[in-house]
């Protein structure tokens, strides 16, 4: 039988742009579409082949654009549709594809559909969302939304509630409604016709819900329980994923990457591979290694070791290899800067630290994604008061931490470690210019990595095999395409490590190579 597997996007090297803080072209201190177009030369030099642009659609910006009020128009803060088309065109001329962010689980409460649903309970739009009536004077259940507080929001002047997994300004769409689904598919086709290559698909494992339970054992002092078991990876989701592939992604030839947190490895087949909906997925099993449990409370920190992290990473590689393909990342707009996450002590946050992390993930089996600023070794920015956070999740997590018994100081400390604002600082283009002229900069190292991945097809095609024999602080793996073997060795210890029986041609290193040893924080890529 001919394989139906979707191989699209495997050779790409993707760069993620968070438009608000990427490049400001008109001096209002807010990044914009023209700013992205201006930086296409920089991106081309970096060696990337595709851009993922976080939401730039019309939005009241309650969740920085993940609350869309009109899928068909641009947020004036970022520019016009003409400028978007210009960006797609100019990028295409440089051989750079565009991937838009596709938010299908929810809209803004200011979307026309939701306004109509509220204005007229008899309108067809009512069923585009999830409404429930009060039960014995209480909200329909005690689930906690991702950003804190109840998932149920009262509709003023009625005894009804509407459901939201994220903020109350992000009502969830009702995927059980076929007409609503068709309207979304129409919108996807419309965007593909603009000449984009595909989509990063937001929070897609939330589209099926199980909202029957009303009283659930609370997991916090707020009396609420995590919504995840009832809103994420719920049985029955495969029907929607299959339909979406058949109706739009397959016929339109989209390159797609799904954001789907905590999908059990046994269910990967719904997302990737022969029968899966997407070209690839982000796997988050190795992302929240610094947090306890899977309710994703930022104040529930965990003592972790590099060895534990390595095992999570290896497991992810081996599991996904059995089924399909993944998008590789160590940062994104929801995560703190990797160098802070992996190296908590300031004195360790060096060029070597940024580049050993880079080498560790970039050559794994999958399509590498670089988050803006990562290629410059950008670090977190500490904030002294909760008022200085812009991110809605940071504020929600702060409240949850306080209600779980943290002091204000403790709560602030935990929020600083994890806040999404860390990744949303304006890019410092003077620093980028400095690094462009410095051969030993993080940026130069990233350029070497992109060039190497393009040169060695084994780094795209090769299978993945873990190596544990070099010690617990060494992340080592091999790629093998049947012709070539490439070994990647990364020392995360501050102590020099002996490496026996390793020879071959050195393709890349972030430090001078001493035969038989790995220096602290050294990465070496060797062709056997
Ligand atoms: O995130 C979805 C998601 O699962 C979040 O729980 C995410 O993991 C969390 O914010 C990490 O701290 C997506 C987007 O990436 C995020 O920016 C949006 O806020 C969210 O969807 C709602 O659209």
PDB file of N, CA and C in Angstrom, residues 17-39 76-79 83 372 424-430:
ATOM      1  N   UNK A  17       8.625  34.392  14.436  1.00  0.00           N
ATOM      2  CA  UNK A  17       8.569  35.827  14.695  1.00  0.00           C
ATOM      3  C   UNK A  17       7.392  36.138  15.621  1.00  0.00           C
ATOM      4  N   UNK A  18       7.679  36.868  16.674  1.00  0.00           N
ATOM      5  CA  UNK A  18       6.636  37.406  17.545  1.00  0.00           C
ATOM      6  C   UNK A  18       6.521  38.884  17.164  1.00  0.00           C
ATOM      7  N   UNK A  19       5.552  39.214  16.302  1.00  0.00           N
ATOM      8  CA  UNK A  19       5.581  40.501  15.589  1.00  0.00           C
ATOM      9  C   UNK A  19       5.707  41.731  16.481  1.00  0.00           C
ATOM     10  N   UNK A  20       5.049  41.692  17.633  1.00  0.00           N
ATOM     11  CA  UNK A  20       5.018  42.877  18.485  1.00  0.00           C
ATOM     12  C   UNK A  20       6.420  43.321  18.916  1.00  0.00           C
ATOM     13  N   UNK A  21       7.307  42.372  19.055  1.00  0.00           N
ATOM     14  CA  UNK A  21       8.630  42.745  19.568  1.00  0.00           C
ATOM     15  C   UNK A  21       9.761  42.343  18.619  1.00  0.00           C
ATOM     16  N   UNK A  22       9.444  42.179  17.341  1.00  0.00           N
ATOM     17  CA  UNK A  22      10.515  41.797  16.408  1.00  0.00           C
ATOM     18  C   UNK A  22      11.212  43.037  15.855  1.00  0.00           C
ATOM     19  N   UNK A  23      10.545  43.773  14.987  1.00  0.00           N
ATOM     20  CA  UNK A  23      11.206  44.940  14.421  1.00  0.00           C
ATOM     21  C   UNK A  23      10.191  46.042  14.143  1.00  0.00           C
ATOM     22  N   UNK A  24      10.457  47.196  14.694  1.00  0.00           N
ATOM     23  CA  UNK A  24       9.562  48.349  14.559  1.00  0.00           C
ATOM     24  C   UNK A  24      10.046  49.221  13.408  1.00  0.00           C
ATOM     25  N   UNK A  25       9.215  49.357  12.371  1.00  0.00           N
ATOM     26  CA  UNK A  25       9.658  50.126  11.203  1.00  0.00           C
ATOM     27  C   UNK A  25       9.223  51.586  11.255  1.00  0.00           C
ATOM     28  N   UNK A  26       8.249  51.916  12.151  1.00  0.00           N
ATOM     29  CA  UNK A  26       7.714  53.281  12.104  1.00  0.00           C
ATOM     30  C   UNK A  26       7.873  54.070  13.399  1.00  0.00           C
ATOM     31  N   UNK A  27       8.711  53.573  14.293  1.00  0.00           N
ATOM     32  CA  UNK A  27       9.067  54.378  15.467  1.00  0.00           C
ATOM     33  C   UNK A  27       8.021  54.467  16.568  1.00  0.00           C
ATOM     34  N   UNK A  28       7.032  53.539  16.587  1.00  0.00           N
ATOM     35  CA  UNK A  28       6.069  53.591  17.703  1.00  0.00           C
ATOM     36  C   UNK A  28       6.404  52.568  18.794  1.00  0.00           C
ATOM     37  N   UNK A  29       7.589  51.991  18.699  1.00  0.00           N
ATOM     38  CA  UNK A  29       8.069  50.996  19.674  1.00  0.00           C
ATOM     39  C   UNK A  29       7.290  49.684  19.632  1.00  0.00           C
ATOM     40  N   UNK A  30       6.516  49.485  18.595  1.00  0.00           N
ATOM     41  CA  UNK A  30       5.810  48.212  18.417  1.00  0.00           C
ATOM     42  C   UNK A  30       6.261  47.610  17.087  1.00  0.00           C
ATOM     43  N   UNK A  31       6.650  46.378  17.125  1.00  0.00           N
ATOM     44  CA  UNK A  31       7.065  45.706  15.895  1.00  0.00           C
ATOM     45  C   UNK A  31       5.909  45.657  14.905  1.00  0.00           C
ATOM     46  N   UNK A  32       6.219  45.504  13.625  1.00  0.00           N
ATOM     47  CA  UNK A  32       5.152  45.504  12.617  1.00  0.00           C
ATOM     48  C   UNK A  32       5.547  44.691  11.383  1.00  0.00           C
ATOM     49  N   UNK A  33       4.574  44.573  10.458  1.00  0.00           N
ATOM     50  CA  UNK A  33       4.792  43.749   9.263  1.00  0.00           C
ATOM     51  C   UNK A  33       5.933  44.297   8.407  1.00  0.00           C
ATOM     52  N   UNK A  34       5.970  45.620   8.247  1.00  0.00           N
ATOM     53  CA  UNK A  34       7.041  46.204   7.450  1.00  0.00           C
ATOM     54  C   UNK A  34       8.400  45.926   8.091  1.00  0.00           C
ATOM     55  N   UNK A  35       8.405  45.895   9.413  1.00  0.00           N
ATOM     56  CA  UNK A  35       9.642  45.572  10.134  1.00  0.00           C
ATOM     57  C   UNK A  35      10.118  44.160   9.784  1.00  0.00           C
ATOM     58  N   UNK A  36       9.173  43.235   9.674  1.00  0.00           N
ATOM     59  CA  UNK A  36       9.554  41.857   9.311  1.00  0.00           C
ATOM     60  C   UNK A  36      10.137  41.863   7.896  1.00  0.00           C
ATOM     61  N   UNK A  37       9.448  42.580   6.987  1.00  0.00           N
ATOM     62  CA  UNK A  37       9.936  42.638   5.604  1.00  0.00           C
ATOM     63  C   UNK A  37      11.350  43.232   5.559  1.00  0.00           C
ATOM     64  N   UNK A  38      11.577  44.258   6.367  1.00  0.00           N
ATOM     65  CA  UNK A  38      12.917  44.877   6.400  1.00  0.00           C
ATOM     66  C   UNK A  38      14.003  43.901   6.817  1.00  0.00           C
ATOM     67  N   UNK A  39      13.629  42.935   7.640  1.00  0.00           N
ATOM     68  CA  UNK A  39      14.647  42.017   8.179  1.00  0.00           C
ATOM     69  C   UNK A  39      14.785  40.717   7.386  1.00  0.00           C
ATOM     70  N   UNK A  76      -4.337  46.756  12.853  1.00  0.00           N
ATOM     71  CA  UNK A  76      -3.679  47.987  12.382  1.00  0.00           C
ATOM     72  C   UNK A  76      -2.362  48.268  13.123  1.00  0.00           C
ATOM     73  N   UNK A  77      -2.259  47.761  14.334  1.00  0.00           N
ATOM     74  CA  UNK A  77      -1.017  47.905  15.104  1.00  0.00           C
ATOM     75  C   UNK A  77       0.181  47.322  14.336  1.00  0.00           C
ATOM     76  N   UNK A  78      -0.104  46.293  13.527  1.00  0.00           N
ATOM     77  CA  UNK A  78       0.973  45.626  12.794  1.00  0.00           C
ATOM     78  C   UNK A  78       1.065  46.065  11.327  1.00  0.00           C
ATOM     79  N   UNK A  79      -0.051  46.623  10.805  1.00  0.00           N
ATOM     80  CA  UNK A  79      -0.014  47.062   9.415  1.00  0.00           C
ATOM     81  C   UNK A  79      -1.282  46.717   8.676  1.00  0.00           C
ATOM     82  N   UNK A  83       0.389  45.227   3.217  1.00  0.00           N
ATOM     83  CA  UNK A  83       1.744  45.001   3.754  1.00  0.00           C
ATOM     84  C   UNK A  83       1.996  43.520   4.026  1.00  0.00           C
ATOM     85  N   UNK A 372      12.784  33.974  17.731  1.00  0.00           N
ATOM     86  CA  UNK A 372      13.494  35.252  17.589  1.00  0.00           C
ATOM     87  C   UNK A 372      14.304  35.619  18.836  1.00  0.00           C
ATOM     88  N   UNK A 424       9.233  38.018  25.130  1.00  0.00           N
ATOM     89  CA  UNK A 424       8.501  38.995  24.325  1.00  0.00           C
ATOM     90  C   UNK A 424       9.113  40.398  24.403  1.00  0.00           C
ATOM     91  N   UNK A 425      10.374  40.457  24.827  1.00  0.00           N
ATOM     92  CA  UNK A 425      11.113  41.716  24.858  1.00  0.00           C
ATOM     93  C   UNK A 425      11.511  42.112  23.451  1.00  0.00           C
ATOM     94  N   UNK A 426      11.589  43.399  23.216  1.00  0.00           N
ATOM     95  CA  UNK A 426      11.997  43.901  21.906  1.00  0.00           C
ATOM     96  C   UNK A 426      13.397  43.389  21.541  1.00  0.00           C
ATOM     97  N   UNK A 427      13.551  42.982  20.302  1.00  0.00           N
ATOM     98  CA  UNK A 427      14.868  42.540  19.825  1.00  0.00           C
ATOM     99  C   UNK A 427      15.811  43.745  19.723  1.00  0.00           C
ATOM    100  N   UNK A 428      17.015  43.544  20.170  1.00  0.00           N
ATOM    101  CA  UNK A 428      18.020  44.607  20.159  1.00  0.00           C
ATOM    102  C   UNK A 428      18.831  44.483  18.863  1.00  0.00           C
ATOM    103  N   UNK A 429      18.484  45.305  17.866  1.00  0.00           N
ATOM    104  CA  UNK A 429      19.114  45.154  16.545  1.00  0.00           C
ATOM    105  C   UNK A 429      20.550  45.659  16.507  1.00  0.00           C
ATOM    106  N   UNK A 430      20.898  46.502  17.494  1.00  0.00           N
ATOM    107  CA  UNK A 430      22.312  46.904  17.564  1.00  0.00           C
ATOM    108  C   UNK A 430      23.170  45.719  17.969  1.00  0.00           C
TER     109      UNK A 430
END
